Amino acid sequence: MAETRHFQLPIVAQEAKEENGNATNQVITELGTVKYKRWICILLCIIFLLCGQSVAALLGRLYFDKGGKSKWLSTLIQFAGFPILVPFYCISRPKMLTANHCSIGSNNQPSIMMLGLVYVTFGLMSAGIGFLYSVGMQYLPISTVTLIAASQLAFDAFFSYFLNSQRFTPFIINSLVLLTISSVLLVFNNNSSRLAGVSQVHCAAGFICTILGTAGSGLLVALQQFALRKLVVRQSFKVVLDLVMCQSLVASSAILVGFFASGDWKGFSGEMDEYGLGKFSYLMVLIWTAICWAVFYIGAVGLVLEVSALFCTAISALDLPIVPIIAVFAFNDKMDGIKVISMVLAIWGFISYVYQQYLDDYMPKTENTGEISELF
């Protein structure tokens, strides 16, 4: 009997070891699947952000270039496209985006009043930032506005350092430096910084407003990341929709007040009649600009939720060389060697940042695998 037990013990131990090994492999496989799905979500958000931002910026310049004059209307269409996102509530599932970051400190959902305060604050900030950008878009070339907007990287890094404890690694610093140099090169290459018929005073006003709008954008994105990670317990695609739609609703309401209070609405009909491309094109420019901005906001908030505010800004900066290239065909802008070098630097900086994200994903996975092995 004792001899039988002696042979059974190794067998039981071996079976337990195999079960533990299978459990370990299953956990590792599940971790890999989560990472894979997360990067698919990130890729989709990047596409939304870049496509929406590029087309919306070009259409926004086209509005003023062909006879548009209302800064309030130009600001309104930056947020008025949010109703097209309503159908996504019907087709979205609770976990369309991965819960990459959980809130800290509490397992309770925030109160309706707290969320309402956050949405109203973000909406009013967005309205102010949008108006500042519209002033810049009216008085400056699109390439100049786009290049000034690149400084959002510095503002976002500054605010994220204090609000979100942003960690700076050599690859992140390399990415920021390359993207900044890319924008600086294009600034020096901008032969004409003033549009025809725009005075020096208006040009200076456009420059100042664009700088202020860029600083505000950096602060807003950092605050969005802070709010999503501190207030929202269960993070999903619906959270992104809630933030984008509520923020856009508040911003649109505030802008409408300014639109009617300023009297710009009185010139709407005349502006449509005198538009250089015709009435139908006038409406199409406004509608598609609104749609593209809505797509952009989905991608931007999605990246903030899935990665970080600084990553969102870095991806947005990748748009720097894209807009000038498209402007070559849309507005007959010149394309030379410096713009090509700028594009290469921007892509290099983007790859540097993505590689850091890969390291951030790989290292925790390796550490977790070791910890699991030790448990078994």
Coordinates of C-alpha atoms in Angstrom, one line a residue:
M1 CA 0.0 0.0 0.0
A2 CA 2.8 2.4 0.9
E3 CA 4.6 1.4 -2.3
T4 CA 1.5 2.3 -4.4
R5 CA 1.2 5.7 -2.7
H6 CA 4.9 6.2 -3.5
F7 CA 4.2 5.9 -7.3
Q8 CA 1.0 8.0 -7.2
L9 CA 2.6 11.1 -5.7
P10 CA 4.9 11.8 -8.8
I11 CA 1.9 11.3 -11.1
V12 CA -0.3 13.7 -9.1
A13 CA 2.5 16.2 -9.0
Q14 CA 3.1 15.9 -12.8
E15 CA -0.6 16.4 -13.5
A16 CA -0.7 19.5 -11.3
K17 CA 2.3 20.9 -13.0
E18 CA 0.7 20.3 -16.5
E19 CA -2.5 22.0 -15.4
N20 CA -0.6 25.0 -14.0
G21 CA 1.4 25.2 -17.2
N22 CA -1.8 25.1 -19.3
A23 CA -3.3 27.9 -17.2
T24 CA -0.2 30.0 -17.6
N25 CA -0.3 29.6 -21.4
Q26 CA -4.0 30.5 -21.4
V27 CA -3.3 33.7 -19.5
I28 CA -0.4 34.6 -21.8
T29 CA -2.6 34.0 -24.8
E30 CA -5.4 36.2 -23.4
L31 CA -2.9 39.0 -22.7
G32 CA -1.7 38.8 -26.3
T33 CA -5.3 38.9 -27.6
V34 CA -6.0 42.0 -25.5
K35 CA -2.9 43.8 -26.8
Y36 CA -3.8 42.9 -30.4
K37 CA -7.3 44.3 -30.1
R38 CA -6.0 47.4 -28.4
W39 CA -3.6 48.2 -31.3
I40 CA -6.4 47.7 -33.8
C41 CA -8.5 50.3 -31.9
I42 CA -5.5 52.6 -31.8
L43 CA -4.9 52.2 -35.5
L44 CA -8.6 53.0 -36.3
C45 CA -8.4 56.1 -34.0
I46 CA -5.2 57.3 -35.8
I47 CA -6.9 57.0 -39.2
F48 CA -10.0 58.9 -37.9
L49 CA -7.8 61.6 -36.4
L50 CA -5.5 62.1 -39.4
C51 CA -8.2 61.9 -42.1
G52 CA -10.7 64.1 -40.2
Q53 CA -8.1 66.7 -39.2
S54 CA -6.5 67.0 -42.7
V55 CA -9.8 67.3 -44.7
A56 CA -11.5 69.6 -42.1
A57 CA -8.5 71.9 -42.0
L58 CA -8.4 72.2 -45.8
L59 CA -12.2 72.7 -46.1
G60 CA -12.0 75.3 -43.3
R61 CA -9.4 77.3 -45.4
L62 CA -11.5 76.8 -48.5
Y63 CA -14.5 78.4 -46.8
F64 CA -12.6 81.7 -46.2
D65 CA -10.6 81.4 -49.5
K66 CA -13.8 81.5 -51.6
G67 CA -15.6 84.3 -49.8
G68 CA -16.6 83.1 -46.3
K69 CA -16.3 85.8 -43.7
S70 CA -18.1 84.6 -40.5
K71 CA -15.7 83.5 -37.8
W72 CA -18.6 82.3 -35.7
L73 CA -20.0 80.1 -38.4
S74 CA -16.5 78.7 -39.1
T75 CA -16.3 77.9 -35.4
L76 CA -19.8 76.4 -35.3
I77 CA -19.1 73.8 -38.0
Q78 CA -16.2 72.5 -36.0
F79 CA -18.7 71.1 -33.5
A80 CA -22.0 70.9 -35.2
G81 CA -21.4 67.5 -36.8
F82 CA -21.9 65.6 -33.6
P83 CA -25.5 64.4 -34.4
I84 CA -24.1 62.0 -37.0
L85 CA -22.6 60.0 -34.2
V86 CA -26.0 59.2 -32.6
P87 CA -26.4 55.9 -34.6
F88 CA -23.1 54.6 -33.1
Y89 CA -25.0 54.3 -29.8
C90 CA -27.1 51.6 -31.3
I91 CA -24.3 49.6 -32.8
S92 CA -21.6 50.1 -30.1
R93 CA -20.9 47.5 -27.5
P94 CA -19.7 48.1 -24.0
K95 CA -16.1 46.9 -24.8
M96 CA -15.5 48.2 -28.3
L97 CA -12.4 49.9 -26.8
T98 CA -10.2 48.1 -24.4
A99 CA -10.1 49.1 -20.8
N100 CA -6.4 50.0 -20.9
H101 CA -6.5 52.4 -17.9
C102 CA -8.7 52.1 -14.9
S103 CA -9.7 55.0 -12.6
I104 CA -7.8 55.4 -9.4
G105 CA -9.1 55.7 -6.0
S106 CA -12.7 54.7 -6.2
N107 CA -14.9 51.9 -7.7
N108 CA -18.0 54.1 -7.7
Q109 CA -19.3 55.9 -10.7
P110 CA -19.1 59.7 -10.6
S111 CA -22.3 61.6 -10.0
I112 CA -24.3 63.1 -12.8
M113 CA -23.5 66.6 -11.5
M114 CA -19.8 65.9 -11.6
L115 CA -19.9 64.6 -15.2
G116 CA -22.1 67.4 -16.2
L117 CA -19.7 70.0 -14.8
V118 CA -16.8 68.2 -16.7
Y119 CA -18.7 68.2 -20.0
V120 CA -19.8 71.9 -19.7
T121 CA -16.2 72.9 -18.8
F122 CA -14.7 71.0 -21.7
G123 CA -17.5 72.3 -24.1
L124 CA -16.9 76.0 -23.2
M125 CA -13.1 75.5 -23.5
S126 CA -13.6 73.9 -26.9
A127 CA -15.8 76.8 -28.1
G128 CA -13.1 79.3 -27.1
I129 CA -10.3 77.3 -28.7
G130 CA -12.3 76.8 -31.9
F131 CA -13.0 80.6 -32.2
L132 CA -9.3 81.4 -31.7
Y133 CA -8.4 78.9 -34.5
S134 CA -11.1 80.4 -36.8
V135 CA -9.5 83.9 -36.4
G136 CA -6.1 82.4 -37.3
M137 CA -7.6 80.5 -40.2
Q138 CA -9.2 83.7 -41.6
Y139 CA -6.1 85.8 -41.4
L140 CA -3.2 83.3 -42.0
P141 CA -2.4 80.7 -44.7
I142 CA -3.4 77.2 -43.8
S143 CA 0.3 76.1 -43.7
T144 CA 1.1 78.7 -41.1
V145 CA -1.8 77.7 -38.9
T146 CA -0.9 74.1 -39.1
L147 CA 2.7 74.8 -38.3
I148 CA 1.9 76.9 -35.3
A149 CA -0.4 74.2 -34.1
A150 CA 2.6 71.9 -33.9
S151 CA 3.7 73.7 -30.8
Q152 CA 0.8 71.9 -29.0
L153 CA 3.3 69.1 -28.4
A154 CA 5.2 71.4 -26.1
F155 CA 2.1 72.7 -24.3
D156 CA 0.6 69.2 -24.0
A157 CA 3.9 67.8 -22.6
F158 CA 4.0 70.6 -20.1
F159 CA 0.4 70.1 -18.8
S160 CA 0.6 66.3 -19.0
Y161 CA 3.7 66.3 -16.8
F162 CA 1.8 68.0 -14.0
L163 CA -1.7 66.6 -14.5
N164 CA -1.1 63.0 -15.7
S165 CA 2.5 62.4 -14.4
Q166 CA 3.7 61.9 -18.0
R167 CA 6.9 59.9 -18.2
F168 CA 9.6 61.2 -20.5
T169 CA 11.8 58.6 -22.0
P170 CA 14.6 59.0 -24.6
F171 CA 12.3 57.8 -27.4
I172 CA 9.5 60.3 -26.4
I173 CA 12.0 63.2 -26.2
N174 CA 13.5 62.2 -29.5
S175 CA 10.0 62.1 -31.0
L176 CA 9.1 65.6 -29.6
V177 CA 12.4 67.1 -30.9
L178 CA 12.0 65.6 -34.4
L179 CA 8.4 66.8 -34.7
T180 CA 9.3 70.2 -33.4
I181 CA 12.2 70.5 -35.9
S182 CA 9.9 69.4 -38.6
S183 CA 7.5 72.3 -37.9
V184 CA 10.3 74.8 -37.5
L185 CA 11.7 73.9 -40.9
L186 CA 8.4 74.6 -42.5
V187 CA 8.0 77.9 -40.7
F188 CA 11.3 79.1 -42.2
N189 CA 10.2 77.8 -45.5
N190 CA 7.0 79.7 -45.5
N191 CA 7.8 82.4 -48.1
S192 CA 4.4 84.1 -47.8
S193 CA 3.0 84.5 -44.2
R194 CA 0.3 87.0 -45.2
L195 CA -2.7 86.5 -47.3
A196 CA -3.7 89.0 -50.0
G197 CA -5.7 91.8 -48.6
V198 CA -4.9 91.0 -45.0
S199 CA -3.4 93.9 -43.0
Q200 CA -0.4 93.6 -40.7
V201 CA -2.6 94.1 -37.7
H202 CA -5.0 91.3 -38.7
C203 CA -2.0 89.0 -39.5
A204 CA -0.6 89.6 -36.0
A205 CA -4.0 89.0 -34.5
G206 CA -4.3 85.7 -36.3
F207 CA -0.9 84.7 -35.1
I208 CA -1.6 85.5 -31.5
C209 CA -5.0 83.8 -31.6
T210 CA -3.6 80.7 -33.1
I211 CA -0.9 80.5 -30.4
L212 CA -3.5 80.9 -27.7
G213 CA -5.7 78.3 -29.3
T214 CA -2.8 75.9 -29.5
A215 CA -2.0 76.4 -25.8
G216 CA -5.6 75.9 -24.9
S217 CA -5.8 72.7 -27.0
G218 CA -2.8 71.3 -25.1
L219 CA -4.5 72.0 -21.8
L220 CA -7.8 70.6 -22.9
V221 CA -6.3 67.3 -24.1
A222 CA -4.4 66.9 -20.9
L223 CA -7.5 67.6 -18.9
Q224 CA -9.5 65.1 -20.9
Q225 CA -7.0 62.4 -20.1
F226 CA -7.1 63.4 -16.4
A227 CA -10.9 63.3 -16.3
L228 CA -11.2 59.9 -18.2
R229 CA -8.8 58.2 -15.8
K230 CA -9.9 59.7 -12.6
L231 CA -13.7 59.9 -13.0
V232 CA -14.6 57.1 -15.4
V233 CA -14.5 53.6 -13.9
R234 CA -15.6 51.5 -16.9
Q235 CA -13.9 52.9 -20.0
S236 CA -15.5 52.0 -23.3
F237 CA -16.4 53.4 -26.8
K238 CA -19.6 54.7 -25.3
V239 CA -17.5 56.9 -22.9
V240 CA -15.8 58.4 -26.0
L241 CA -19.2 59.1 -27.6
D242 CA -20.5 60.6 -24.4
L243 CA -17.6 63.0 -24.1
V244 CA -17.5 64.0 -27.7
M245 CA -21.3 64.5 -28.1
C246 CA -21.8 66.3 -24.8
Q247 CA -18.7 68.5 -25.3
S248 CA -19.8 69.3 -28.8
L249 CA -23.4 70.1 -27.7
V250 CA -22.2 72.6 -25.1
A251 CA -19.7 74.1 -27.5
S252 CA -22.3 74.4 -30.3
S253 CA -24.8 76.0 -27.9
A254 CA -22.3 78.6 -26.7
I255 CA -21.2 79.4 -30.3
L256 CA -24.8 79.8 -31.4
V257 CA -25.2 82.5 -28.7
G258 CA -22.2 84.3 -30.1
F259 CA -23.4 83.8 -33.7
F260 CA -26.7 85.5 -33.1
A261 CA -25.5 88.1 -30.6
S262 CA -22.8 89.3 -33.0
G263 CA -25.2 89.7 -35.9
D264 CA -23.3 87.3 -38.2
W265 CA -26.5 85.4 -38.9
K266 CA -27.8 88.4 -40.8
G267 CA -25.2 88.0 -43.5
F268 CA -25.6 84.3 -43.9
S269 CA -27.9 84.5 -46.9
G270 CA -25.8 87.1 -48.7
E271 CA -22.6 85.2 -48.0
M272 CA -24.1 82.1 -49.6
D273 CA -25.2 84.0 -52.7
E274 CA -21.7 85.5 -53.2
Y275 CA -19.7 82.4 -52.4
G276 CA -17.2 81.8 -55.2
L277 CA -18.1 78.1 -55.8
G278 CA -21.9 78.6 -55.7
K279 CA -24.6 77.9 -53.1
F280 CA -24.6 74.2 -53.3
S281 CA -20.8 74.0 -52.8
Y282 CA -21.1 76.5 -50.0
L283 CA -23.5 74.1 -48.1
M284 CA -21.3 71.1 -49.0
V285 CA -18.2 72.8 -47.6
L286 CA -20.0 73.5 -44.3
I287 CA -21.6 70.1 -44.0
W288 CA -18.5 68.1 -44.8
T289 CA -16.3 70.2 -42.6
A290 CA -18.6 69.5 -39.7
I291 CA -18.6 65.8 -40.4
C292 CA -14.8 65.6 -40.7
W293 CA -14.4 67.5 -37.4
A294 CA -16.7 65.0 -35.7
V295 CA -14.6 62.1 -37.1
F296 CA -11.5 63.8 -35.8
Y297 CA -12.9 64.2 -32.3
I298 CA -13.7 60.5 -32.1
G299 CA -10.2 59.6 -33.1
A300 CA -8.6 62.1 -30.7
V301 CA -10.6 61.2 -27.6
G302 CA -10.2 57.5 -28.5
L303 CA -6.4 57.9 -28.5
V304 CA -6.5 59.9 -25.2
L305 CA -8.5 57.0 -23.7
E306 CA -6.4 54.2 -25.1
V307 CA -2.9 55.7 -24.8
S308 CA -2.3 59.2 -23.5
A309 CA -2.8 62.9 -24.3
L310 CA 0.8 63.3 -25.5
F311 CA 0.4 60.4 -27.9
C312 CA -2.7 62.0 -29.3
T313 CA -0.8 65.2 -29.9
A314 CA 2.1 63.4 -31.4
I315 CA -0.1 61.7 -33.9
S316 CA -1.8 65.0 -34.6
A317 CA 1.6 66.5 -35.4
L318 CA 2.1 63.8 -38.0
D319 CA -0.5 65.7 -39.9
L320 CA 2.0 68.6 -40.4
P321 CA 3.5 67.4 -43.7
I322 CA 0.2 65.9 -44.9
V323 CA -1.7 69.2 -45.1
P324 CA 1.0 71.1 -47.1
I325 CA 1.2 68.2 -49.5
I326 CA -2.5 68.2 -50.1
A327 CA -2.4 72.0 -50.3
V328 CA -0.1 71.7 -53.3
F329 CA -3.0 70.3 -55.3
A330 CA -5.8 72.1 -53.6
F331 CA -4.4 75.6 -53.3
N332 CA -1.4 75.4 -55.7
D333 CA 1.2 75.7 -52.8
K334 CA 4.8 75.1 -53.7
M335 CA 6.5 71.9 -52.7
D336 CA 10.3 71.9 -52.3
G337 CA 13.1 69.9 -50.6
I338 CA 12.6 71.4 -47.2
K339 CA 9.0 70.2 -47.0
V340 CA 10.1 66.7 -48.0
I341 CA 12.8 66.8 -45.3
S342 CA 10.1 68.0 -42.8
M343 CA 7.8 65.1 -43.7
V344 CA 10.6 62.6 -43.2
L345 CA 11.4 64.0 -39.8
A346 CA 7.8 63.9 -38.8
I347 CA 7.5 60.3 -39.8
W348 CA 10.7 59.5 -38.0
G349 CA 9.4 61.2 -34.8
F350 CA 6.1 59.3 -35.2
I351 CA 7.9 55.9 -35.5
S352 CA 10.0 56.8 -32.4
Y353 CA 6.9 57.4 -30.3
V354 CA 5.2 54.2 -31.6
Y355 CA 8.3 52.2 -30.7
Q356 CA 8.1 53.6 -27.1
Q357 CA 4.5 52.4 -27.0
Y358 CA 5.6 49.0 -28.1
L359 CA 8.2 48.9 -25.3
D360 CA 5.5 50.0 -22.8
D361 CA 3.3 47.1 -23.9
Y362 CA 6.1 44.5 -24.2
M363 CA 7.8 45.1 -20.8
P364 CA 4.7 44.8 -18.6
K365 CA 3.8 41.6 -20.5
T366 CA 7.2 40.1 -19.8
E367 CA 7.1 41.1 -16.2
N368 CA 3.5 39.7 -15.8
T369 CA 4.6 36.4 -17.4
G370 CA 7.4 36.1 -14.9
E371 CA 5.1 36.8 -12.0
I372 CA 2.6 34.2 -13.2
S373 CA 5.4 31.6 -13.5
E374 CA 6.4 32.3 -9.9
L375 CA 2.9 31.8 -8.6
F376 CA 2.7 28.4 -10.2

